[in-house]
Amino acid sequence: MMKRYSIERDREFSENAQSGSIASSLINSEIVSMSEIKMPKFLAVESALQDSKLAVTPSELHGLLTGMISGGLSLDDQTWKPLIYDYTNDGMGWPDSAIQVGTQAFQSTIEELTSEKIALSLLIPDEKETLMNRADGLSEWVNHFISGLGLVGLKMDNASDSLKEALLDLEEIARLGIDEDDDLEEQEALFEQVMEHVRICVLTIHAELGQKVHNDASKTVH
């Protein structure tokens, strides 16, 4: 059975986050409409990756990208591409169709994580899919988010307690699964709760390690 994550626990956790206002807003479901963020559709990404013969799923790809961005990857260059190539394709470049959806996902994720609006997409199978498939997608996403942190050289020596707790929670969530013999309706409710906790953990890590985007006004001040 999927582990229960209490909303009260999430509230306590978010108070320690570097971006507490973001986390608490997520808990209160004040999430901006995803229509404002041009994240590619799951099926479009899946089709591009499969057509390109790449052994990576949309959930794995987006988890990797989000992990690298949250871990402090430079946002001003193309560093992410060789990292992705090495991890997914033995260092060989991707076909244009795959790199196009990858770039779109990368840029959309940067916008989400650095915007003043509260938004964090998880590129996993949608509600039309079975709960089992969605849970598998979330597990893939979280596992590869952690891998993405490693790709950019995450160091835990000076990490805050909040970051360490967030990472431990993600490692535990990555191992969660759905029990077909249990109450699926109850597990679906718990699954949605776990997804919210994943968002909080990611925002906590990004708030501490991720690079910040400065707008033009701030640049002129400096």
Tab-separated table of C-alpha atoms in Angstrom:
chain	number	residue	atom	x	y	z
A	1	MET	CA	0.000	0.000	0.000
A	2	MET	CA	1.146	3.506	-0.735
A	3	LYS	CA	2.569	5.198	2.332
A	4	ARG	CA	0.468	7.951	3.878
A	5	TYR	CA	1.999	11.421	3.869
A	6	SER	CA	0.088	13.716	6.192
A	7	ILE	CA	-0.693	17.266	5.093
A	8	GLU	CA	0.228	18.392	8.598
A	9	ARG	CA	3.689	16.877	8.153
A	10	ASP	CA	4.084	18.721	4.858
A	11	ARG	CA	3.202	21.995	6.574
A	12	GLU	CA	5.889	21.431	9.195
A	13	PHE	CA	8.374	20.437	6.513
A	14	SER	CA	7.698	23.492	4.368
A	15	GLU	CA	8.322	25.902	7.255
A	16	ASN	CA	11.992	24.893	7.113
A	17	ALA	CA	12.247	25.299	3.349
A	18	GLN	CA	14.248	28.136	1.862
A	19	SER	CA	11.173	28.966	-0.196
A	20	GLY	CA	8.523	28.517	2.439
A	21	SER	CA	5.917	30.713	0.770
A	22	ILE	CA	6.110	28.597	-2.374
A	23	ALA	CA	5.821	25.332	-0.507
A	24	SER	CA	2.904	26.475	1.646
A	25	SER	CA	1.091	27.746	-1.429
A	26	LEU	CA	1.525	24.348	-3.038
A	27	ILE	CA	0.035	22.669	0.000
A	28	ASN	CA	-2.968	24.977	-0.220
A	29	SER	CA	-3.320	23.986	-3.904
A	30	GLU	CA	-2.687	27.521	-5.138
A	31	ILE	CA	-0.891	26.188	-8.196
A	32	VAL	CA	-0.914	28.272	-11.368
A	33	SER	CA	-2.665	26.747	-14.352
A	34	MET	CA	-0.293	24.629	-16.381
A	35	SER	CA	-1.769	26.209	-19.531
A	36	GLU	CA	0.450	29.206	-18.831
A	37	ILE	CA	3.546	27.009	-19.007
A	38	LYS	CA	4.358	25.468	-22.363
A	39	MET	CA	5.438	22.082	-21.062
A	40	PRO	CA	5.260	19.515	-23.890
A	41	LYS	CA	2.569	16.863	-23.615
A	42	PHE	CA	3.585	13.486	-22.233
A	43	LEU	CA	2.487	11.574	-25.337
A	44	ALA	CA	4.321	13.984	-27.662
A	45	VAL	CA	7.545	13.519	-25.701
A	46	GLU	CA	7.035	9.767	-25.572
A	47	SER	CA	6.516	9.607	-29.336
A	48	ALA	CA	9.621	11.703	-30.079
A	49	LEU	CA	11.803	9.614	-27.778
A	50	GLN	CA	10.522	6.306	-29.130
A	51	ASP	CA	10.869	7.427	-32.751
A	52	SER	CA	14.461	8.417	-31.947
A	53	LYS	CA	15.136	4.947	-30.479
A	54	LEU	CA	16.134	6.470	-27.140
A	55	ALA	CA	15.796	4.213	-24.103
A	56	VAL	CA	14.397	6.906	-21.826
A	57	THR	CA	10.813	7.710	-20.870
A	58	PRO	CA	9.302	11.212	-20.622
A	59	SER	CA	9.171	10.856	-16.832
A	60	GLU	CA	12.834	9.863	-16.650
A	61	LEU	CA	13.874	12.703	-18.957
A	62	HIS	CA	11.947	15.366	-17.081
A	63	GLY	CA	13.147	14.051	-13.740
A	64	LEU	CA	16.754	14.297	-14.953
A	65	LEU	CA	16.284	17.828	-16.271
A	66	THR	CA	14.542	19.019	-13.118
A	67	GLY	CA	17.218	17.438	-10.934
A	68	MET	CA	20.027	19.107	-12.867
A	69	ILE	CA	18.314	22.496	-12.751
A	70	SER	CA	17.507	22.139	-9.049
A	71	GLY	CA	21.080	21.075	-8.323
A	72	GLY	CA	22.572	24.301	-9.681
A	73	LEU	CA	23.121	23.647	-13.394
A	74	SER	CA	24.017	26.779	-15.369
A	75	LEU	CA	20.914	28.148	-17.062
A	76	ASP	CA	22.805	30.260	-19.594
A	77	ASP	CA	24.424	27.610	-21.776
A	78	GLN	CA	23.850	24.166	-23.281
A	79	THR	CA	25.647	22.188	-20.561
A	80	TRP	CA	22.597	20.029	-20.018
A	81	LYS	CA	22.776	18.480	-23.491
A	82	PRO	CA	26.090	16.586	-23.194
A	83	LEU	CA	25.060	15.446	-19.714
A	84	ILE	CA	21.826	14.034	-21.100
A	85	TYR	CA	23.604	12.510	-24.098
A	86	ASP	CA	26.107	10.745	-21.844
A	87	TYR	CA	23.414	9.473	-19.497
A	88	THR	CA	20.919	8.277	-22.093
A	89	ASN	CA	22.756	7.632	-25.366
A	90	ASP	CA	26.411	6.753	-24.701
A	91	GLY	CA	27.457	10.332	-25.409
A	92	MET	CA	25.891	10.465	-28.856
A	93	GLY	CA	23.699	13.420	-29.781
A	94	TRP	CA	19.955	13.126	-30.079
A	95	PRO	CA	17.899	13.398	-33.278
A	96	ASP	CA	16.280	16.793	-33.866
A	97	SER	CA	12.771	15.721	-32.860
A	98	ALA	CA	13.979	14.444	-29.490
A	99	ILE	CA	16.201	17.428	-28.747
A	100	GLN	CA	13.311	19.724	-29.627
A	101	VAL	CA	10.976	18.272	-26.993
A	102	GLY	CA	13.889	18.004	-24.557
A	103	THR	CA	14.706	21.680	-25.022
A	104	GLN	CA	11.072	22.628	-24.592
A	105	ALA	CA	10.834	20.641	-21.363
A	106	PHE	CA	14.111	22.136	-20.118
A	107	GLN	CA	13.080	25.725	-20.799
A	108	SER	CA	9.595	25.228	-19.392
A	109	THR	CA	11.021	23.743	-16.212
A	110	ILE	CA	13.369	26.695	-15.768
A	111	GLU	CA	10.411	29.029	-16.174
A	112	GLU	CA	8.421	27.123	-13.590
A	113	LEU	CA	11.186	26.894	-11.005
A	114	THR	CA	12.335	30.512	-11.331
A	115	SER	CA	9.044	32.300	-11.920
A	116	GLU	CA	7.292	34.330	-9.237
A	117	LYS	CA	4.211	32.263	-10.006
A	118	ILE	CA	3.736	28.989	-8.196
A	119	ALA	CA	4.029	26.103	-10.643
A	120	LEU	CA	5.784	22.781	-10.885
A	121	SER	CA	4.821	20.222	-13.507
A	122	LEU	CA	5.623	16.541	-13.195
A	123	LEU	CA	5.788	14.969	-16.646
A	124	ILE	CA	4.152	11.655	-15.795
A	125	PRO	CA	1.169	9.773	-17.294
A	126	ASP	CA	-2.054	11.732	-16.796
A	127	GLU	CA	-5.322	10.823	-15.100
A	128	LYS	CA	-6.508	8.852	-18.134
A	129	GLU	CA	-3.868	6.222	-17.392
A	130	THR	CA	-4.159	3.571	-14.704
A	131	LEU	CA	-3.024	4.406	-11.206
A	132	MET	CA	-0.356	1.718	-11.597
A	133	ASN	CA	1.107	3.437	-14.660
A	134	ARG	CA	0.991	6.832	-12.987
A	135	ALA	CA	2.748	5.476	-9.904
A	136	ASP	CA	5.426	3.889	-12.095
A	137	GLY	CA	5.865	7.226	-13.870
A	138	LEU	CA	6.242	9.077	-10.579
A	139	SER	CA	8.809	6.552	-9.385
A	140	GLU	CA	10.774	7.003	-12.631
A	141	TRP	CA	10.560	10.774	-12.296
A	142	VAL	CA	11.796	10.829	-8.699
A	143	ASN	CA	14.587	8.311	-9.304
A	144	HIS	CA	15.901	10.342	-12.217
A	145	PHE	CA	15.496	13.629	-10.359
A	146	ILE	CA	17.923	12.225	-7.799
A	147	SER	CA	20.205	11.080	-10.634
A	148	GLY	CA	20.032	14.583	-12.116
A	149	LEU	CA	21.286	16.031	-8.846
A	150	GLY	CA	24.196	13.616	-9.036
A	151	LEU	CA	25.005	14.563	-12.630
A	152	VAL	CA	25.663	18.156	-11.586
A	153	GLY	CA	27.808	17.083	-8.634
A	154	LEU	CA	25.532	17.462	-5.621
A	155	LYS	CA	27.587	17.793	-2.437
A	156	MET	CA	25.872	17.082	0.868
A	157	ASP	CA	28.678	18.423	3.080
A	158	ASN	CA	27.113	21.851	3.559
A	159	ALA	CA	23.512	20.904	2.872
A	160	SER	CA	20.850	22.190	5.234
A	161	ASP	CA	18.724	19.846	7.316
A	162	SER	CA	15.741	20.753	5.123
A	163	LEU	CA	17.560	19.670	1.981
A	164	LYS	CA	18.751	16.422	3.557
A	165	GLU	CA	15.230	15.622	4.732
A	166	ALA	CA	13.796	16.427	1.301
A	167	LEU	CA	16.281	14.113	-0.391
A	168	LEU	CA	15.620	11.297	2.069
A	169	ASP	CA	11.884	11.659	1.485
A	170	LEU	CA	12.371	11.503	-2.279
A	171	GLU	CA	14.505	8.378	-1.969
A	172	GLU	CA	11.718	6.764	0.033
A	173	ILE	CA	8.999	7.924	-2.372
A	174	ALA	CA	10.939	6.426	-5.292
A	175	ARG	CA	10.425	3.002	-3.720
A	176	LEU	CA	6.676	3.349	-3.202
A	177	GLY	CA	4.250	1.287	-5.219
A	178	ILE	CA	0.585	0.446	-5.656
A	179	ASP	CA	-0.963	-2.667	-4.124
A	180	GLU	CA	-3.579	-4.036	-6.533
A	181	ASP	CA	-5.254	-5.913	-3.682
A	182	ASP	CA	-5.816	-2.771	-1.623
A	183	ASP	CA	-8.436	-0.019	-1.967
A	184	LEU	CA	-7.462	1.726	-5.220
A	185	GLU	CA	-9.656	4.749	-4.521
A	186	GLU	CA	-7.901	5.331	-1.224
A	187	GLN	CA	-4.505	4.779	-2.832
A	188	GLU	CA	-5.360	7.282	-5.571
A	189	ALA	CA	-6.040	9.934	-2.927
A	190	LEU	CA	-2.758	9.072	-1.237
A	191	PHE	CA	-0.976	9.200	-4.594
A	192	GLU	CA	-2.122	12.783	-5.177
A	193	GLN	CA	-0.862	13.660	-1.716
A	194	VAL	CA	2.517	12.078	-2.424
A	195	MET	CA	2.767	14.053	-5.677
A	196	GLU	CA	2.293	17.271	-3.711
A	197	HIS	CA	5.020	16.195	-1.323
A	198	VAL	CA	7.359	15.538	-4.248
A	199	ARG	CA	6.740	19.107	-5.437
A	200	ILE	CA	7.543	20.478	-1.989
A	201	CYS	CA	10.767	18.466	-1.797
A	202	VAL	CA	11.869	19.636	-5.252
A	203	LEU	CA	11.121	23.281	-4.470
A	204	THR	CA	13.035	22.971	-1.210
A	205	ILE	CA	16.102	21.615	-3.002
A	206	HIS	CA	15.911	24.145	-5.828
A	207	ALA	CA	15.518	27.035	-3.390
A	208	GLU	CA	18.830	26.089	-1.773
A	209	LEU	CA	20.895	24.975	-4.768
A	210	GLY	CA	19.277	26.201	-7.965
A	211	GLN	CA	20.513	29.215	-9.887
A	212	LYS	CA	18.338	32.293	-9.832
A	213	VAL	CA	17.199	34.187	-12.904
A	214	HIS	CA	17.497	37.965	-12.673
A	215	ASN	CA	15.156	40.120	-14.675
A	216	ASP	CA	16.298	43.069	-16.787
A	217	ALA	CA	15.412	45.582	-14.108
A	218	SER	CA	17.645	43.932	-11.547
A	219	LYS	CA	20.467	43.746	-14.065
A	220	THR	CA	20.334	47.438	-14.673
A	221	VAL	CA	20.474	48.133	-10.958
A	222	HIS	CA	23.721	46.170	-10.689
